[in-house]
PDB file of C-alpha atoms and ligand atoms in Angstrom:
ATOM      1  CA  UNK A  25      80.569  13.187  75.088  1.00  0.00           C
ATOM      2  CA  UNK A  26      77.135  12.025  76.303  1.00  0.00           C
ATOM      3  CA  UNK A  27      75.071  11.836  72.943  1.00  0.00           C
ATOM      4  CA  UNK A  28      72.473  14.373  74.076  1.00  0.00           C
ATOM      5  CA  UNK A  29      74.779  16.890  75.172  1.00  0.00           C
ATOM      6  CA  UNK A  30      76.362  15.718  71.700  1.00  0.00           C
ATOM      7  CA  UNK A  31      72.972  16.325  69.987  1.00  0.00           C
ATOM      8  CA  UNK A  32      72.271  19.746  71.534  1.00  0.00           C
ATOM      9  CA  UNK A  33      76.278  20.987  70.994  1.00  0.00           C
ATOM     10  CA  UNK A  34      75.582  19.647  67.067  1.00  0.00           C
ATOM     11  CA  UNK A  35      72.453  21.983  66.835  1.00  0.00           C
ATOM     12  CA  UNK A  36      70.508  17.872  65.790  1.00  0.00           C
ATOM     13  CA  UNK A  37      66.790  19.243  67.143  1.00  0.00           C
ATOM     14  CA  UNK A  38      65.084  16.072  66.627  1.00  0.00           C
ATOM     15  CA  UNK A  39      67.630  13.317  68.309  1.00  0.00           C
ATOM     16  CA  UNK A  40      68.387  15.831  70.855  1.00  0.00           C
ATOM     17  CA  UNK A  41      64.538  15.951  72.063  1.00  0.00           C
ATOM     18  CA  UNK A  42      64.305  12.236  71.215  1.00  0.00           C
ATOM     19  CA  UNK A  43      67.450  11.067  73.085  1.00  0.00           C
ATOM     20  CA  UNK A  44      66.261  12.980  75.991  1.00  0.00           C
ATOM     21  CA  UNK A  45      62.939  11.311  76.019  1.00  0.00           C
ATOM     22  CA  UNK A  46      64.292   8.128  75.930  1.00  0.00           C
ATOM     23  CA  UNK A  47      66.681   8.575  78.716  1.00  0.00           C
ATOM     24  CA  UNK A  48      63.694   9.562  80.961  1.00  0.00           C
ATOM     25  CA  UNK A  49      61.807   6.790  79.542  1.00  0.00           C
ATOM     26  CA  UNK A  50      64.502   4.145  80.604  1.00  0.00           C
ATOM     27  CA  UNK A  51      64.584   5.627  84.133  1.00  0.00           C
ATOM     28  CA  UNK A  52      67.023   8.780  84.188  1.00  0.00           C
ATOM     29  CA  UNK A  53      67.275  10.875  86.882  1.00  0.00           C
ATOM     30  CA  UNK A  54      64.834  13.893  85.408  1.00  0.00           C
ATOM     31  CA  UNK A  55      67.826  16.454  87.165  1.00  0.00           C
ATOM     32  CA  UNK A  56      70.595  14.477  85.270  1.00  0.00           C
ATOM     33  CA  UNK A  57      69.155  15.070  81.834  1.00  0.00           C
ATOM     34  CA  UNK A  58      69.082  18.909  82.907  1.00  0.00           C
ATOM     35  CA  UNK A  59      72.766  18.829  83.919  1.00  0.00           C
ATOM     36  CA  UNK A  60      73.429  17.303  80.607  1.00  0.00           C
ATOM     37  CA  UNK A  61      71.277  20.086  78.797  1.00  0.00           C
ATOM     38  CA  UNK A  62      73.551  22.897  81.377  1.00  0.00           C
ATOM     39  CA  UNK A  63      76.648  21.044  80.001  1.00  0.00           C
ATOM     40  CA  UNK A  64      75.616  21.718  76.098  1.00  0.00           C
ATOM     41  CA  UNK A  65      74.781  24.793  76.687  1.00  0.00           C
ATOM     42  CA  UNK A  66      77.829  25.903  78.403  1.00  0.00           C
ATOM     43  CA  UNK A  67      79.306  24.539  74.872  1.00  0.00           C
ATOM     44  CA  UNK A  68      76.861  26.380  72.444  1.00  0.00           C
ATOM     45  CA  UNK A  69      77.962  29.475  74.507  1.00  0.00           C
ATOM     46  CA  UNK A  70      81.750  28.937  74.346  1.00  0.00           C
ATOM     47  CA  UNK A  71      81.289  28.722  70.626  1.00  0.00           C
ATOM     48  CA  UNK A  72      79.253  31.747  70.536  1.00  0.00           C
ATOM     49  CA  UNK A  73      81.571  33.347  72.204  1.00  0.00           C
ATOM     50  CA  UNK A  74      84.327  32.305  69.720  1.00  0.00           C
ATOM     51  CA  UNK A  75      82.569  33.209  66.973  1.00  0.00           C
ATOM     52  CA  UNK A  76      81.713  29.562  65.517  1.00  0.00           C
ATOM     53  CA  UNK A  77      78.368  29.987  66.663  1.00  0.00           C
ATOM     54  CA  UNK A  78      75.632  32.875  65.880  1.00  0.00           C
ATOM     55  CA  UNK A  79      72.373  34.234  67.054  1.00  0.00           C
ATOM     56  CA  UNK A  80      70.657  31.338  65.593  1.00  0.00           C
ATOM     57  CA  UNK A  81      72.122  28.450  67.044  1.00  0.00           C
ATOM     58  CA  UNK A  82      71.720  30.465  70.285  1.00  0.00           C
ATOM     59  CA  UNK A  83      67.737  30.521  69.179  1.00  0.00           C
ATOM     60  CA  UNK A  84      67.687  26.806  68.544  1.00  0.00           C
ATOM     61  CA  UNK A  85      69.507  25.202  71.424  1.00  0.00           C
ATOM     62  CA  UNK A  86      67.087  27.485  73.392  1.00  0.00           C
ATOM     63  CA  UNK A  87      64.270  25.886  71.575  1.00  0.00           C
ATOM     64  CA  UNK A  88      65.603  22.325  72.166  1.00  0.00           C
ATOM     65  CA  UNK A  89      66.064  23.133  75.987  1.00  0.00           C
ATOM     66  CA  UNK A  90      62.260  24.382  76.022  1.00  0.00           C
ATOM     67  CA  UNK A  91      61.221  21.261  74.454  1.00  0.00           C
ATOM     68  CA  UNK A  92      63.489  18.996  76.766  1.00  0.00           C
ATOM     69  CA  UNK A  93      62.475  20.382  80.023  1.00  0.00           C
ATOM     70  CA  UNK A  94      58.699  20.366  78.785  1.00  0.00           C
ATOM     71  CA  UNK A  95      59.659  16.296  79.095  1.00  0.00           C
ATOM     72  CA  UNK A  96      61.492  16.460  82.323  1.00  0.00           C
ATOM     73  CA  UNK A  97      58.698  19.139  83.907  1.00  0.00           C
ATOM     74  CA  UNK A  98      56.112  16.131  84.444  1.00  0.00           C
ATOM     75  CA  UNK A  99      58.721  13.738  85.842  1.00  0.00           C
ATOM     76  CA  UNK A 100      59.540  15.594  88.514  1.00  0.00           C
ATOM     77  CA  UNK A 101      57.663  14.655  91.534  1.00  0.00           C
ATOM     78  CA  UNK A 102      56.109  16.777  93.497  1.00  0.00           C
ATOM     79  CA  UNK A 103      57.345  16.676  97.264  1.00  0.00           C
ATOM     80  CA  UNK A 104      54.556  18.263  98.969  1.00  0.00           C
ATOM     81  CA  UNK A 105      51.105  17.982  98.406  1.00  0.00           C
ATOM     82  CA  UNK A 106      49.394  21.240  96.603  1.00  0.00           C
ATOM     83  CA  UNK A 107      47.300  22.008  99.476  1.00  0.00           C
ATOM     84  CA  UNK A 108      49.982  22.302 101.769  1.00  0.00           C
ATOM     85  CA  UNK A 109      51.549  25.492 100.862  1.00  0.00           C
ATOM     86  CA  UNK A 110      55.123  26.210 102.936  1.00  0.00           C
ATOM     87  CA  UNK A 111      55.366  29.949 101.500  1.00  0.00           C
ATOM     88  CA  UNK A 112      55.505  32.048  98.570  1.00  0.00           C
ATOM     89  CA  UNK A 113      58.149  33.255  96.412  1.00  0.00           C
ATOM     90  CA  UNK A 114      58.532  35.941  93.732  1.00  0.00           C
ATOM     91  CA  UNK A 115      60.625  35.655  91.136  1.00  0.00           C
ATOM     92  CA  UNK A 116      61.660  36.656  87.717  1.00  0.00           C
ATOM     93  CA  UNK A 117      64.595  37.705  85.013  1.00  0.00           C
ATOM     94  CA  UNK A 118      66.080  40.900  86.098  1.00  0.00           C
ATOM     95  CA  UNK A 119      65.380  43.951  83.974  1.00  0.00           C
ATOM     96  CA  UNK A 120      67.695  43.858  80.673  1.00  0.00           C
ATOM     97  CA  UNK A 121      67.660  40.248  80.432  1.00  0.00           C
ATOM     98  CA  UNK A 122      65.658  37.494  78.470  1.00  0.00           C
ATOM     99  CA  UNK A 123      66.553  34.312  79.547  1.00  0.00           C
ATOM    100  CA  UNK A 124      64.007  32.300  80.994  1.00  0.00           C
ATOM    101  CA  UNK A 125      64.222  28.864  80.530  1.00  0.00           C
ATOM    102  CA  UNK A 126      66.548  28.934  84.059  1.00  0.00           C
ATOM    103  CA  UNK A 127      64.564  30.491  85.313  1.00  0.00           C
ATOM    104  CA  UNK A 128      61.117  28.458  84.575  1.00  0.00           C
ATOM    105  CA  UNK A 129      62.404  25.571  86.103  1.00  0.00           C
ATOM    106  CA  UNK A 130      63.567  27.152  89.486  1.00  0.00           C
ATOM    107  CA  UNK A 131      59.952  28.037  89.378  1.00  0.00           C
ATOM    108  CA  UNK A 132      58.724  24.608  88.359  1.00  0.00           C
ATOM    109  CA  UNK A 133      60.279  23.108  90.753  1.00  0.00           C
ATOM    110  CA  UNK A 134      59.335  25.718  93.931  1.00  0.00           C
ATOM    111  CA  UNK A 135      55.921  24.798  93.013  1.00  0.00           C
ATOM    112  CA  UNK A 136      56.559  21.580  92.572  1.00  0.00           C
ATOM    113  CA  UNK A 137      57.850  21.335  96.437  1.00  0.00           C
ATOM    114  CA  UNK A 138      54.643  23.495  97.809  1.00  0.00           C
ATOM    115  CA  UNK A 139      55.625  26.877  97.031  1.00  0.00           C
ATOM    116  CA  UNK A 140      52.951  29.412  95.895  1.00  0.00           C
ATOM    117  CA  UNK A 141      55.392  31.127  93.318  1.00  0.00           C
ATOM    118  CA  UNK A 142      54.094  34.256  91.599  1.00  0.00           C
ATOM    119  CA  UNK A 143      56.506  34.691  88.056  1.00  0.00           C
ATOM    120  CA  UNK A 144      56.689  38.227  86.878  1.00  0.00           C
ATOM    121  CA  UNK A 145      58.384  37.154  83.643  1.00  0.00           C
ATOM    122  CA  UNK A 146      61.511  38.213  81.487  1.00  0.00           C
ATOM    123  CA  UNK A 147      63.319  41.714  81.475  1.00  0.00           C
ATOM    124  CA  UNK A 148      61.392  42.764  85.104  1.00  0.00           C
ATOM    125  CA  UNK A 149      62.315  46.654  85.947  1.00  0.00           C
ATOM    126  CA  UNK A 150      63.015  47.156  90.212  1.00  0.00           C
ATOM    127  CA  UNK A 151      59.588  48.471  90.543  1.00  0.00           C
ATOM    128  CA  UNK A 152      57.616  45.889  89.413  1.00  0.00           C
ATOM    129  CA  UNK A 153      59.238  43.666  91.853  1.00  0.00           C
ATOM    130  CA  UNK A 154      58.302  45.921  95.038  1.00  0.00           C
ATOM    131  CA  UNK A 155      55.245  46.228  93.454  1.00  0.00           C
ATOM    132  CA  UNK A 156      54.821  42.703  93.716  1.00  0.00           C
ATOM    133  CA  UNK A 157      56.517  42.188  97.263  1.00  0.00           C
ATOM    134  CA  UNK A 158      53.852  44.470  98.566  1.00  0.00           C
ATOM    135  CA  UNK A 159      50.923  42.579  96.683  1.00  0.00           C
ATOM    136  CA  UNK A 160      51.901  39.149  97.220  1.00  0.00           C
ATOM    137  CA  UNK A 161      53.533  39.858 100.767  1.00  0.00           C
ATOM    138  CA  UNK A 162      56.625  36.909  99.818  1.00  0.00           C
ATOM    139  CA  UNK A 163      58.671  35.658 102.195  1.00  0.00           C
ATOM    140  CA  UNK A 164      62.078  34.917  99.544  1.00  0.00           C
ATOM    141  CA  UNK A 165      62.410  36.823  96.392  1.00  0.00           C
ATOM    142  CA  UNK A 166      64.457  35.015  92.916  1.00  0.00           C
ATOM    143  CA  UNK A 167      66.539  37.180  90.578  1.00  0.00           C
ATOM    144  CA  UNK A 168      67.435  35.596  87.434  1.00  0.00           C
ATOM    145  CA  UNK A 169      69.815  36.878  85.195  1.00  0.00           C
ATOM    146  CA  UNK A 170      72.568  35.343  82.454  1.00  0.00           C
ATOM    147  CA  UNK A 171      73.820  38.441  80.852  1.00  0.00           C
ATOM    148  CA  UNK A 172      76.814  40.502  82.701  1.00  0.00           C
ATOM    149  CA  UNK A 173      74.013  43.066  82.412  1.00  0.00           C
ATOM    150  CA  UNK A 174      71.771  41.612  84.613  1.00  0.00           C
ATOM    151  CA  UNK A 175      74.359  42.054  87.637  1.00  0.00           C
ATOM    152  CA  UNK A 176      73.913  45.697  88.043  1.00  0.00           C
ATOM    153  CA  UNK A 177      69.984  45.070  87.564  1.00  0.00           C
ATOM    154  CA  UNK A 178      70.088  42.525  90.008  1.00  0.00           C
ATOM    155  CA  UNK A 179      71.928  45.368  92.462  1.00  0.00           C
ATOM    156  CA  UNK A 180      68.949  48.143  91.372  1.00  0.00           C
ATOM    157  CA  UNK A 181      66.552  45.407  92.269  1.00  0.00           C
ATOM    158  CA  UNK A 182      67.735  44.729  95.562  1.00  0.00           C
ATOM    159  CA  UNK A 183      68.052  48.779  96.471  1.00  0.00           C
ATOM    160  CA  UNK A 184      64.535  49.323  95.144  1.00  0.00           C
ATOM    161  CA  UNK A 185      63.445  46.848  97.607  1.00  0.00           C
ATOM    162  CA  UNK A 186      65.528  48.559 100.561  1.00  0.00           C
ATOM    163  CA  UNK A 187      64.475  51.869  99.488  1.00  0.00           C
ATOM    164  CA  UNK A 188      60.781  50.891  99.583  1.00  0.00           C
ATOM    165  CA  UNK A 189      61.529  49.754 103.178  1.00  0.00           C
ATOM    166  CA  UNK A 190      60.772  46.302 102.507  1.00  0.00           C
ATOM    167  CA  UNK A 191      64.053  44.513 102.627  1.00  0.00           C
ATOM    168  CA  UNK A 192      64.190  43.032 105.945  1.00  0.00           C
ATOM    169  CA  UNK A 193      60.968  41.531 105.295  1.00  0.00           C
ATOM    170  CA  UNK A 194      62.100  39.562 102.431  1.00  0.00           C
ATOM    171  CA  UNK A 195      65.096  36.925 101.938  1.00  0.00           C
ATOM    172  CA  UNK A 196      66.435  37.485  98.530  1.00  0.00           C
ATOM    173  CA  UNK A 197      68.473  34.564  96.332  1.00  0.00           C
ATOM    174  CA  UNK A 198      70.024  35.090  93.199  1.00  0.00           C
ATOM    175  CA  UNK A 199      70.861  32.451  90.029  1.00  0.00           C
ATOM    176  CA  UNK A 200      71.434  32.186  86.409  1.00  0.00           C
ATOM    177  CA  UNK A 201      74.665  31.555  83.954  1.00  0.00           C
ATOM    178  CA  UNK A 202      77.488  33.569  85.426  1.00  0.00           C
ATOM    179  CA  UNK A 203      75.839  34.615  88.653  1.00  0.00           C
ATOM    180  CA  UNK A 204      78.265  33.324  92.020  1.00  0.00           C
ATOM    181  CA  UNK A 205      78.545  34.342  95.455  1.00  0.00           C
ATOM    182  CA  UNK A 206      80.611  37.399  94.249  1.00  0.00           C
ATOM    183  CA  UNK A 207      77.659  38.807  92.535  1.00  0.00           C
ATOM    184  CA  UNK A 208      75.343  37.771  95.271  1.00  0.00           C
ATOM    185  CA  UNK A 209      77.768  39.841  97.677  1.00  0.00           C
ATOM    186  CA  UNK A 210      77.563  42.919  94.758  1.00  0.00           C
ATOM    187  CA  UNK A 211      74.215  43.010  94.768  1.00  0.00           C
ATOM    188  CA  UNK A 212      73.551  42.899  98.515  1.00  0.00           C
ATOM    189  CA  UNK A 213      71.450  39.682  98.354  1.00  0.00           C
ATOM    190  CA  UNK A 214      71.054  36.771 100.702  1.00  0.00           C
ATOM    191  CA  UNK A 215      72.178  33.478  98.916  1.00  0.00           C
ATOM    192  CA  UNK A 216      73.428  32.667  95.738  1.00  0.00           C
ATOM    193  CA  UNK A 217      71.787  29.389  94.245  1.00  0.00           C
ATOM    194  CA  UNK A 218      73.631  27.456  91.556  1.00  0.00           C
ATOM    195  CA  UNK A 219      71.089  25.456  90.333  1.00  0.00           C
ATOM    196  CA  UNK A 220      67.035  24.487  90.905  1.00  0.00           C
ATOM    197  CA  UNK A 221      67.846  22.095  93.201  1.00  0.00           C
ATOM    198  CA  UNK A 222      69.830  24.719  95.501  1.00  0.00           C
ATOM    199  CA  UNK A 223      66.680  27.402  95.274  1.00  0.00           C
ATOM    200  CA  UNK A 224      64.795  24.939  96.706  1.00  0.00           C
ATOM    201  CA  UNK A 225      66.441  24.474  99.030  1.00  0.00           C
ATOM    202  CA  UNK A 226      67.034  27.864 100.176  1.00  0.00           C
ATOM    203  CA  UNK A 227      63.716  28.498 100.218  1.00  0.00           C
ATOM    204  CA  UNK A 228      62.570  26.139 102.211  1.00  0.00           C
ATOM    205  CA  UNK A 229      65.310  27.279 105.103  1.00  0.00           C
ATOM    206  CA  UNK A 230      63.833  30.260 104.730  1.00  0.00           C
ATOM    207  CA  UNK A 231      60.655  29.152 105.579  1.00  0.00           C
ATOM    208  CA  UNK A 232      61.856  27.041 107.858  1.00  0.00           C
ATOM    209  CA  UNK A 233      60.743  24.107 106.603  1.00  0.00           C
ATOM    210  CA  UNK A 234      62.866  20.642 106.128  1.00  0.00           C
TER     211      UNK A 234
HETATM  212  C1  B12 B   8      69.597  29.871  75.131  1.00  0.00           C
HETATM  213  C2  B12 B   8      70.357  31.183  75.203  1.00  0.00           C
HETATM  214  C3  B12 B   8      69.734  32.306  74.679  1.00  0.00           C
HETATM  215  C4  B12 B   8      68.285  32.303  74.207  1.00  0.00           C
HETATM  216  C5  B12 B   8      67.371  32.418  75.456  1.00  0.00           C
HETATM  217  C6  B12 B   8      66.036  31.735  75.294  1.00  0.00           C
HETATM  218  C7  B12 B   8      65.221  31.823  76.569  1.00  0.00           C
HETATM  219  N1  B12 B   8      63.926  31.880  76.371  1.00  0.00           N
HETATM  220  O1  B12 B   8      65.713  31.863  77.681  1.00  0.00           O
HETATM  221  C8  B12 B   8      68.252  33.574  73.297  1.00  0.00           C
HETATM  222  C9  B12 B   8      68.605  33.167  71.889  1.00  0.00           C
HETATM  223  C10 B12 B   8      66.937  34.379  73.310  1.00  0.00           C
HETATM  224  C11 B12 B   8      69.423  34.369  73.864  1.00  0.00           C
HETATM  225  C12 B12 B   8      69.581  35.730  73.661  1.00  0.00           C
HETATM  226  C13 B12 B   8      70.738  36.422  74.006  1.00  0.00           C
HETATM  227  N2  B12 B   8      71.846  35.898  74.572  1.00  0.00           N
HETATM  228 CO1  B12 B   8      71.932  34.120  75.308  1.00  0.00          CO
HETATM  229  N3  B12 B   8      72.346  32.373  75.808  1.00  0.00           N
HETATM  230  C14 B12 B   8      71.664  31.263  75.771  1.00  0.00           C
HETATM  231  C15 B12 B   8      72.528  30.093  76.322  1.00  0.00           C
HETATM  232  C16 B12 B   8      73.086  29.299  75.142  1.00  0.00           C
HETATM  233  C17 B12 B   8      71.832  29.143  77.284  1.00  0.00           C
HETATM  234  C18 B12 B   8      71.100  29.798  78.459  1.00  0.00           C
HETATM  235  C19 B12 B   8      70.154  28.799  79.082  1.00  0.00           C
HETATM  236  O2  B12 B   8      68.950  28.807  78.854  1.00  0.00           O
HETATM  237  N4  B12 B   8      70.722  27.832  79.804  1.00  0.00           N
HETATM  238  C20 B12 B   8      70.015  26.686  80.324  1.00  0.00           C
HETATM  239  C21 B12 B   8      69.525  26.843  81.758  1.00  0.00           C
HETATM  240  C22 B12 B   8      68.750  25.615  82.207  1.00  0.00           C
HETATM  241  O3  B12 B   8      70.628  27.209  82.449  1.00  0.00           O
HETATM  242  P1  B12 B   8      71.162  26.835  83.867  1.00  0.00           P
HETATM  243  O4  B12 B   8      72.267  27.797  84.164  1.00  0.00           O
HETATM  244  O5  B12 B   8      71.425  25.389  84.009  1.00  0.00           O
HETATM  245  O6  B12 B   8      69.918  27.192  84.816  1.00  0.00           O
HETATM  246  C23 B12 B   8      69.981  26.865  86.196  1.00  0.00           C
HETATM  247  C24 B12 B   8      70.712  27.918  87.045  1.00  0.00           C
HETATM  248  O7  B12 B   8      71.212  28.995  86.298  1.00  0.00           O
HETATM  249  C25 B12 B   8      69.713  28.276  88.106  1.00  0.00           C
HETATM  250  N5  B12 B   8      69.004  29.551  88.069  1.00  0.00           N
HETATM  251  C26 B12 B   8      68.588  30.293  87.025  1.00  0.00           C
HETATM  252  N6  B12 B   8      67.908  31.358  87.465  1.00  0.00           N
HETATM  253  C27 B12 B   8      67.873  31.293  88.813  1.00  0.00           C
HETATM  254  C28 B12 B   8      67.306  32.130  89.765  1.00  0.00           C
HETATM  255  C29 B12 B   8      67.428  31.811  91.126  1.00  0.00           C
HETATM  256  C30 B12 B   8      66.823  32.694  92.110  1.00  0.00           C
HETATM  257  C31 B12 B   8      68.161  30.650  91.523  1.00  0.00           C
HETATM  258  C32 B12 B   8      68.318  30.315  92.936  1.00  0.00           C
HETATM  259  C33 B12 B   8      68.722  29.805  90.558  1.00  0.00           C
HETATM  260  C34 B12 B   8      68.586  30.141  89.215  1.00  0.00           C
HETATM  261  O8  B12 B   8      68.717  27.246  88.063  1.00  0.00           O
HETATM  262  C35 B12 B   8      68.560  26.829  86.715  1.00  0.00           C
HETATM  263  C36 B12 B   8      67.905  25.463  86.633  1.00  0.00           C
HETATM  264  O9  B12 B   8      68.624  24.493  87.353  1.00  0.00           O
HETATM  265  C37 B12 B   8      73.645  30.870  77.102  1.00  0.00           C
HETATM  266  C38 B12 B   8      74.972  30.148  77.263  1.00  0.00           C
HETATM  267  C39 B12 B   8      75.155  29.579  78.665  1.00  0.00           C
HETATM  268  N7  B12 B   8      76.245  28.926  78.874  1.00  0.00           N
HETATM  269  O10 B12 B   8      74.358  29.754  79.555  1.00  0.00           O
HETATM  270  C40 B12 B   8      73.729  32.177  76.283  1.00  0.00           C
HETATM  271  C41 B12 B   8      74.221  33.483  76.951  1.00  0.00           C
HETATM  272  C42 B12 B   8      73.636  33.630  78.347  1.00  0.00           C
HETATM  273  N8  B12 B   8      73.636  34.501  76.072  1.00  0.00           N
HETATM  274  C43 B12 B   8      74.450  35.476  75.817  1.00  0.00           C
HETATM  275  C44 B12 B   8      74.169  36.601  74.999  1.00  0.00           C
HETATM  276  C45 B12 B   8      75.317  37.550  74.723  1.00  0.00           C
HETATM  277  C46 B12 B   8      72.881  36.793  74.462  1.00  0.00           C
HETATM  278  C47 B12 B   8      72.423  38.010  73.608  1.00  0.00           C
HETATM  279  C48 B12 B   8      72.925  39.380  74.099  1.00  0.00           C
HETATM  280  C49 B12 B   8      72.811  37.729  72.165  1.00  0.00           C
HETATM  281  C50 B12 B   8      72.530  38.860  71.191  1.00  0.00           C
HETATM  282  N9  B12 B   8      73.618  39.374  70.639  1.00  0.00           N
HETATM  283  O11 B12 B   8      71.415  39.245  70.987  1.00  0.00           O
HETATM  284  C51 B12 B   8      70.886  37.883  73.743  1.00  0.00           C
HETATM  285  C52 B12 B   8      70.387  38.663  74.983  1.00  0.00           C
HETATM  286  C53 B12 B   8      68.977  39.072  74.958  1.00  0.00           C
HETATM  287  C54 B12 B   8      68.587  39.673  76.306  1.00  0.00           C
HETATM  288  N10 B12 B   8      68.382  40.974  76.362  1.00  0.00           N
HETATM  289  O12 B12 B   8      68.502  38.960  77.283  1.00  0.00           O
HETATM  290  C55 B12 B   8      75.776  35.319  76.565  1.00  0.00           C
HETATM  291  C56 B12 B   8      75.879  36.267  77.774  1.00  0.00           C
HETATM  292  C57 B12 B   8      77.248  36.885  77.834  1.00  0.00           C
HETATM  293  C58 B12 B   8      77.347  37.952  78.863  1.00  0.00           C
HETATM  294  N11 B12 B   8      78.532  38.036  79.410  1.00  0.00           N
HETATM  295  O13 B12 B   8      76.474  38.690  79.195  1.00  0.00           O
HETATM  296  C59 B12 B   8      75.778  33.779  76.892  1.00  0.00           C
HETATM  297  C60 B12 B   8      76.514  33.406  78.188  1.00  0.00           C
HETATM  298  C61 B12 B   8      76.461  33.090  75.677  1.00  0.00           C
HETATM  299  C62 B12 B   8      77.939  33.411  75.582  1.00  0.00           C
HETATM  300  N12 B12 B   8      78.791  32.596  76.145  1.00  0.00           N
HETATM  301  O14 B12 B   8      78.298  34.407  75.010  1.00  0.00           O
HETATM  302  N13 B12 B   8      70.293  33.565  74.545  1.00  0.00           N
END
């Protein structure tokens, strides 16, 4: 096993922060150390899910991702310069659901590539997201979501939008844990995107930029 996904699977806080800085300080691909960090967690979940794991691991693998992708954040490079804005994007964790961390970097890395990205936070109900459609006038909207829970939220989200007659205005992409193009499909969104990387680059088809 690679020794930080080792660190993070053996709950180590201090090597696991410490290996990761050193990998980015010999050179590492920034996006490599965050598929390591995906691989541990998917770990740390398994064993939750088993039962060898409890609440608190959960709350300290959490912590050591926060802490790692604070490090990787600043490394990586912005791709278009801040003036230069190619469109804006709202996004946030579906109503029900408290994961972020997924979801902070998908908007890191939006802004990061000249997106004006308005973040509406953790455990967002339909309403505040057509609230914010009609505010902030987006052209893609993000649903994030890890828990089973968040599918049907993800679902209300996207008929709240349609509802408010806004839908066709808007190209909607969902992400997070267990979300797949089956869930995309359920909810009635656009795109599914499996990692940062992909919600970039969704958005910027979108927007029709390269
Ligand atoms: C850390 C963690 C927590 C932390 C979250 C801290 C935080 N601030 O986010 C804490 C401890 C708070 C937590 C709480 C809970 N958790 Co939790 N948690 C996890 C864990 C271990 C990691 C999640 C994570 O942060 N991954 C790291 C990021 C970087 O993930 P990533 O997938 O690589 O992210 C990329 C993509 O997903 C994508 N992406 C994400 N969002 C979006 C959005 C768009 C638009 C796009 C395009 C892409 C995209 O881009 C990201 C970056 O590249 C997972 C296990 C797992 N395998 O995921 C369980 C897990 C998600 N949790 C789980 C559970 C059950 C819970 C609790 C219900 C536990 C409890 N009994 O209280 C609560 C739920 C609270 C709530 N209402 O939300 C279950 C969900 C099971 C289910 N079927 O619903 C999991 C799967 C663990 C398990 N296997 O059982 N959890």
């Amino acid at each position: 096993m690679n020794p930080l996904v080792e660190a993070i699977v053996d709950m180590r806080e201090e090597d696991a922060v410490r290996t990761a800085a050193e990998m980015l300080d010999k050179g590492a691909d920034p996006l490599q150390v965050l598929d390591a960090c995906h691989e541990a967690m998917a770990v740390v979940g398994q064993r939750f899910e088993e039962g060898t794991y409890f609440l608190p691991e959960l709350l300290l693998a959490g912590e050591m991702l926060r802490q790692i992708s604070d490090k990787v954040k600043p490394r990586l490079q912005p791709q278009a310069s801040a003036q230069k804005k190619l469109g804006r994007v709202v996004i946030g964790t579906v109503k029900g659901d408290v994961h972020d961390i997924g979801k902070d970097i998908v908007t890191f890395m939006l802004d990061a590539n000249g997106f004006e990205v308005r973040d509406l936070g953790v455990d967002v109900p339909p309403p505040k997201f057509v609230e914010a459609i009609r505010d902030f006038q987006p052209q893609v909207v993000g649903l994030s979501g890890f828990l089973t829970l968040a599918f049907d939220s993800m679902k209300e989200t996207v008929e709240a939008i349609k509802a408010a007659g806004l839908r066709d205005g808007v190209k909607i992409m969902v992400g997070g844990g267990q979300v797949n193009d089956k869930i995309q499909e359920y909810a009635g969104a656009d795109a599914y995107g499996k990692d940062a990387v992909a919600g970039v680059s969704l958005a910027k088809k979108w927007v029709g930029a390269k």
